[in-house]
């Protein structure tokens, strides 16, 4: 008996490049499971921050990492909900502060090792569209399709600013841009799993594309690689 093969699509790129929005939309269109790995790292960061453990405190993180029980649930619209020890923290992790913490804590080897099999298991058991910063290079190096999204920093900052203000948060565009550039630098230069495109990734610049155009471009790349699913 032939075992059914699952497809894996890896979407990488810097903050604000549209990874989550595009990956979620494409996953829904294809009937795949969407996996936002950034949210997983934010959830770990939230847990550590709750207990007063800083993202650079390797000893503290190592001590508490075993207490982190993460489950991913999906609502009717395919929106990923992060469950931390039985509690929905989806909204709690979507803050600029959690973004900074996630960037630092994701460079901790103990955290990456702890979460790696969880992410790979999702790809072994489902058709997935998984986004992050090292999916095509580290998490799913054998992914069927690898796409590296990017956009000009100013455009990415404006997207992030609009997203935060839409949620009622009071933020300044200049600070959002400054934080985004700092995170880019941090992600590119971390020693473990730095942000970089896989050698066989297709590059997609979304600077001048709206959501519909970017989604269409991404689906075109995927269908060219896999054929009509």
Tab-separated table of C-alpha atoms in Angstrom:
chain	number	residue	atom	x	y	z
A	1	UNK	CA	0.000	0.000	0.000
A	2	UNK	CA	1.378	3.413	-0.962
A	3	UNK	CA	1.449	5.964	1.825
A	4	UNK	CA	-0.186	9.263	0.928
A	5	UNK	CA	2.417	11.971	0.395
A	6	UNK	CA	2.027	15.353	2.035
A	7	UNK	CA	3.164	18.587	0.418
A	8	UNK	CA	5.175	21.249	2.241
A	9	UNK	CA	5.414	24.875	1.166
A	10	UNK	CA	8.011	27.019	2.948
A	11	UNK	CA	7.549	30.791	3.082
A	12	UNK	CA	10.430	32.829	4.513
A	13	UNK	CA	11.177	36.510	4.753
A	14	UNK	CA	11.709	39.479	7.078
A	15	UNK	CA	9.131	41.142	9.307
A	16	UNK	CA	6.317	42.894	7.480
A	17	UNK	CA	6.975	41.201	4.137
A	18	UNK	CA	3.461	39.745	4.174
A	19	UNK	CA	4.407	36.176	5.108
A	20	UNK	CA	1.560	35.503	7.530
A	21	UNK	CA	-1.129	37.215	5.468
A	22	UNK	CA	-0.067	35.555	2.234
A	23	UNK	CA	0.645	32.123	3.706
A	24	UNK	CA	-2.718	32.024	5.489
A	25	UNK	CA	-4.575	33.070	2.361
A	26	UNK	CA	-2.766	30.618	0.092
A	27	UNK	CA	-3.231	27.776	2.581
A	28	UNK	CA	-6.964	28.433	2.643
A	29	UNK	CA	-7.161	28.529	-1.155
A	30	UNK	CA	-5.241	25.259	-1.473
A	31	UNK	CA	-6.937	23.522	1.441
A	32	UNK	CA	-3.620	23.202	3.284
A	33	UNK	CA	-2.884	23.711	6.979
A	34	UNK	CA	-1.281	27.078	7.741
A	35	UNK	CA	1.541	27.100	10.293
A	36	UNK	CA	2.800	30.464	11.572
A	37	UNK	CA	6.093	29.553	13.255
A	38	UNK	CA	6.650	33.133	14.352
A	39	UNK	CA	3.572	32.808	16.551
A	40	UNK	CA	5.060	29.669	18.079
A	41	UNK	CA	8.215	31.528	19.101
A	42	UNK	CA	6.150	34.451	20.367
A	43	UNK	CA	4.226	31.984	22.535
A	44	UNK	CA	7.434	30.653	24.074
A	45	UNK	CA	8.588	34.224	24.637
A	46	UNK	CA	5.282	35.083	26.283
A	47	UNK	CA	5.626	32.152	28.672
A	48	UNK	CA	9.172	33.125	29.653
A	49	UNK	CA	8.283	36.797	30.038
A	50	UNK	CA	5.322	35.885	32.254
A	51	UNK	CA	7.716	34.170	34.648
A	52	UNK	CA	10.289	36.948	34.495
A	53	UNK	CA	12.768	35.076	32.323
A	54	UNK	CA	14.544	37.292	29.804
A	55	UNK	CA	15.024	36.137	26.197
A	56	UNK	CA	18.812	36.008	26.671
A	57	UNK	CA	18.637	34.042	29.935
A	58	UNK	CA	19.697	30.662	28.571
A	59	UNK	CA	19.749	28.976	31.970
A	60	UNK	CA	16.287	30.241	32.873
A	61	UNK	CA	14.851	29.279	29.495
A	62	UNK	CA	16.397	25.828	29.727
A	63	UNK	CA	14.854	25.409	33.168
A	64	UNK	CA	11.341	26.354	32.052
A	65	UNK	CA	11.174	25.166	28.439
A	66	UNK	CA	9.819	21.769	29.491
A	67	UNK	CA	6.785	23.489	31.022
A	68	UNK	CA	5.767	24.953	27.665
A	69	UNK	CA	2.853	22.991	26.204
A	70	UNK	CA	1.846	24.519	22.890
A	71	UNK	CA	-1.099	23.432	20.802
A	72	UNK	CA	-2.315	24.969	17.567
A	73	UNK	CA	-6.024	25.212	16.865
A	74	UNK	CA	-7.825	26.634	13.851
A	75	UNK	CA	-11.140	28.448	13.661
A	76	UNK	CA	-13.656	28.227	10.814
A	77	UNK	CA	-11.731	30.819	8.789
A	78	UNK	CA	-8.465	28.917	9.148
A	79	UNK	CA	-7.043	31.440	11.619
A	80	UNK	CA	-4.336	29.894	13.755
A	81	UNK	CA	-4.921	30.124	17.508
A	82	UNK	CA	-2.004	29.602	19.860
A	83	UNK	CA	-2.874	27.633	22.968
A	84	UNK	CA	-0.325	27.850	25.790
A	85	UNK	CA	-0.915	25.316	28.539
A	86	UNK	CA	-4.605	25.277	27.641
A	87	UNK	CA	-5.034	29.054	27.348
A	88	UNK	CA	-5.581	30.993	24.124
A	89	UNK	CA	-2.799	33.613	23.938
A	90	UNK	CA	-3.284	34.532	20.273
A	91	UNK	CA	-4.002	38.205	20.975
A	92	UNK	CA	-1.518	38.497	23.846
A	93	UNK	CA	1.475	37.609	21.677
A	94	UNK	CA	0.700	40.127	18.931
A	95	UNK	CA	2.451	43.160	20.421
A	96	UNK	CA	5.665	45.008	19.439
A	97	UNK	CA	7.233	43.903	22.723
A	98	UNK	CA	6.506	40.236	22.036
A	99	UNK	CA	7.956	40.691	18.547
A	100	UNK	CA	11.242	41.880	20.046
A	101	UNK	CA	11.282	39.064	22.586
A	102	UNK	CA	10.535	36.468	19.898
A	103	UNK	CA	13.406	37.709	17.747
A	104	UNK	CA	15.880	37.206	20.588
A	105	UNK	CA	14.465	34.009	22.040
A	106	UNK	CA	14.297	32.349	18.622
A	107	UNK	CA	18.102	32.495	18.533
A	108	UNK	CA	18.299	30.258	21.610
A	109	UNK	CA	19.359	26.766	20.554
A	110	UNK	CA	17.412	25.103	23.367
A	111	UNK	CA	14.211	26.748	22.105
A	112	UNK	CA	14.810	25.868	18.460
A	113	UNK	CA	15.624	22.268	19.333
A	114	UNK	CA	12.509	21.994	21.506
A	115	UNK	CA	10.210	23.261	18.748
A	116	UNK	CA	11.859	21.738	15.691
A	117	UNK	CA	10.203	18.322	15.837
A	118	UNK	CA	6.827	19.897	16.594
A	119	UNK	CA	7.055	21.884	13.364
A	120	UNK	CA	8.338	18.969	11.313
A	121	UNK	CA	5.634	16.682	12.687
A	122	UNK	CA	2.979	19.053	11.355
A	123	UNK	CA	4.547	18.754	7.911
A	124	UNK	CA	4.728	14.971	8.181
A	125	UNK	CA	1.025	14.659	8.951
A	126	UNK	CA	-0.541	17.474	6.902
A	127	UNK	CA	-0.225	19.420	3.693
A	128	UNK	CA	1.251	22.638	5.080
A	129	UNK	CA	2.070	26.191	4.195
A	130	UNK	CA	4.607	27.133	6.861
A	131	UNK	CA	6.081	30.588	7.265
A	132	UNK	CA	8.984	31.922	9.269
A	133	UNK	CA	12.601	32.930	8.806
A	134	UNK	CA	14.384	29.595	8.434
A	135	UNK	CA	11.719	27.227	7.131
A	136	UNK	CA	13.341	26.516	3.775
A	137	UNK	CA	16.860	26.446	5.181
A	138	UNK	CA	16.489	24.600	8.500
A	139	UNK	CA	12.990	23.461	9.473
A	140	UNK	CA	11.868	21.991	6.132
A	141	UNK	CA	14.947	21.919	3.878
A	142	UNK	CA	13.198	19.338	1.702
A	143	UNK	CA	10.057	21.453	1.190
A	144	UNK	CA	8.401	21.017	-2.200
A	145	UNK	CA	8.191	24.765	-2.763
A	146	UNK	CA	10.315	27.491	-1.155
A	147	UNK	CA	9.451	31.154	-1.503
A	148	UNK	CA	11.407	34.062	-0.048
A	149	UNK	CA	9.217	37.132	0.372
A	150	UNK	CA	10.645	40.591	0.701
A	151	UNK	CA	9.686	44.262	0.357
A	152	UNK	CA	11.295	47.623	0.984
A	153	UNK	CA	11.688	48.404	4.718
A	154	UNK	CA	9.494	51.508	4.491
A	155	UNK	CA	6.674	49.546	2.907
A	156	UNK	CA	6.957	46.758	5.471
A	157	UNK	CA	6.959	49.282	8.299
A	158	UNK	CA	3.848	50.969	6.905
A	159	UNK	CA	2.069	47.601	6.770
A	160	UNK	CA	3.007	46.830	10.339
A	161	UNK	CA	1.975	50.336	11.447
A	162	UNK	CA	-1.427	49.978	9.756
A	163	UNK	CA	-1.894	46.546	11.324
A	164	UNK	CA	-1.179	47.827	14.828
A	165	UNK	CA	-3.278	50.987	14.540
A	166	UNK	CA	-6.175	48.913	13.201
A	167	UNK	CA	-6.044	47.031	16.491
A	168	UNK	CA	-6.294	50.320	18.388
A	169	UNK	CA	-2.650	50.469	19.438
A	170	UNK	CA	-0.997	53.893	19.603
A	171	UNK	CA	2.280	53.648	17.741
A	172	UNK	CA	4.512	55.979	15.732
A	173	UNK	CA	5.511	55.033	12.209
A	174	UNK	CA	9.093	56.188	12.773
A	175	UNK	CA	9.482	53.866	15.759
A	176	UNK	CA	7.894	50.957	13.901
A	177	UNK	CA	10.389	51.486	11.062
A	178	UNK	CA	13.320	51.735	13.474
A	179	UNK	CA	12.277	48.551	15.297
A	180	UNK	CA	11.763	46.703	12.006
A	181	UNK	CA	15.224	47.623	10.713
A	182	UNK	CA	16.750	46.574	14.041
A	183	UNK	CA	14.972	43.227	13.890
A	184	UNK	CA	16.122	42.676	10.312
A	185	UNK	CA	19.700	43.206	11.440
A	186	UNK	CA	19.264	40.913	14.427
A	187	UNK	CA	17.622	38.136	12.409
A	188	UNK	CA	20.223	38.252	9.641
A	189	UNK	CA	23.180	38.141	11.990
A	190	UNK	CA	22.124	35.629	14.633
A	191	UNK	CA	24.453	32.643	14.859
A	192	UNK	CA	21.704	30.015	14.824
A	193	UNK	CA	19.438	29.761	11.768
A	194	UNK	CA	19.919	33.313	10.450
A	195	UNK	CA	17.408	34.892	8.096
A	196	UNK	CA	18.494	34.069	4.556
A	197	UNK	CA	16.844	32.608	1.466
A	198	UNK	CA	17.351	28.951	0.667
A	199	UNK	CA	19.482	28.414	-2.412
A	200	UNK	CA	16.513	26.959	-4.281
A	201	UNK	CA	13.959	29.512	-3.087
A	202	UNK	CA	11.941	31.634	-5.501
A	203	UNK	CA	12.233	35.326	-4.591
A	204	UNK	CA	9.049	37.383	-4.549
A	205	UNK	CA	9.209	41.133	-3.929
A	206	UNK	CA	5.845	42.455	-2.695
A	207	UNK	CA	6.832	46.124	-2.469
A	208	UNK	CA	4.496	47.183	-5.276
A	209	UNK	CA	1.888	44.456	-4.846
A	210	UNK	CA	-1.387	44.550	-2.944
A	211	UNK	CA	-2.709	41.497	-1.105
A	212	UNK	CA	-4.597	40.099	-4.091
A	213	UNK	CA	-1.646	40.547	-6.447
A	214	UNK	CA	0.850	39.063	-3.991
A	215	UNK	CA	-1.391	36.060	-3.288
A	216	UNK	CA	-1.895	35.476	-7.001
A	217	UNK	CA	1.846	35.656	-7.620
A	218	UNK	CA	2.538	33.212	-4.794
A	219	UNK	CA	-0.099	30.731	-5.974
A	220	UNK	CA	1.294	30.956	-9.499
A	221	UNK	CA	4.755	29.999	-8.197
A	222	UNK	CA	3.317	27.106	-6.193
A	223	UNK	CA	1.232	25.727	-9.053
A	224	UNK	CA	4.149	26.004	-11.447
A	225	UNK	CA	6.219	23.912	-9.024
A	226	UNK	CA	3.563	21.365	-8.092
A	227	UNK	CA	1.095	21.516	-10.946
A	228	UNK	CA	-2.639	21.977	-10.403
A	229	UNK	CA	-3.390	20.505	-6.963
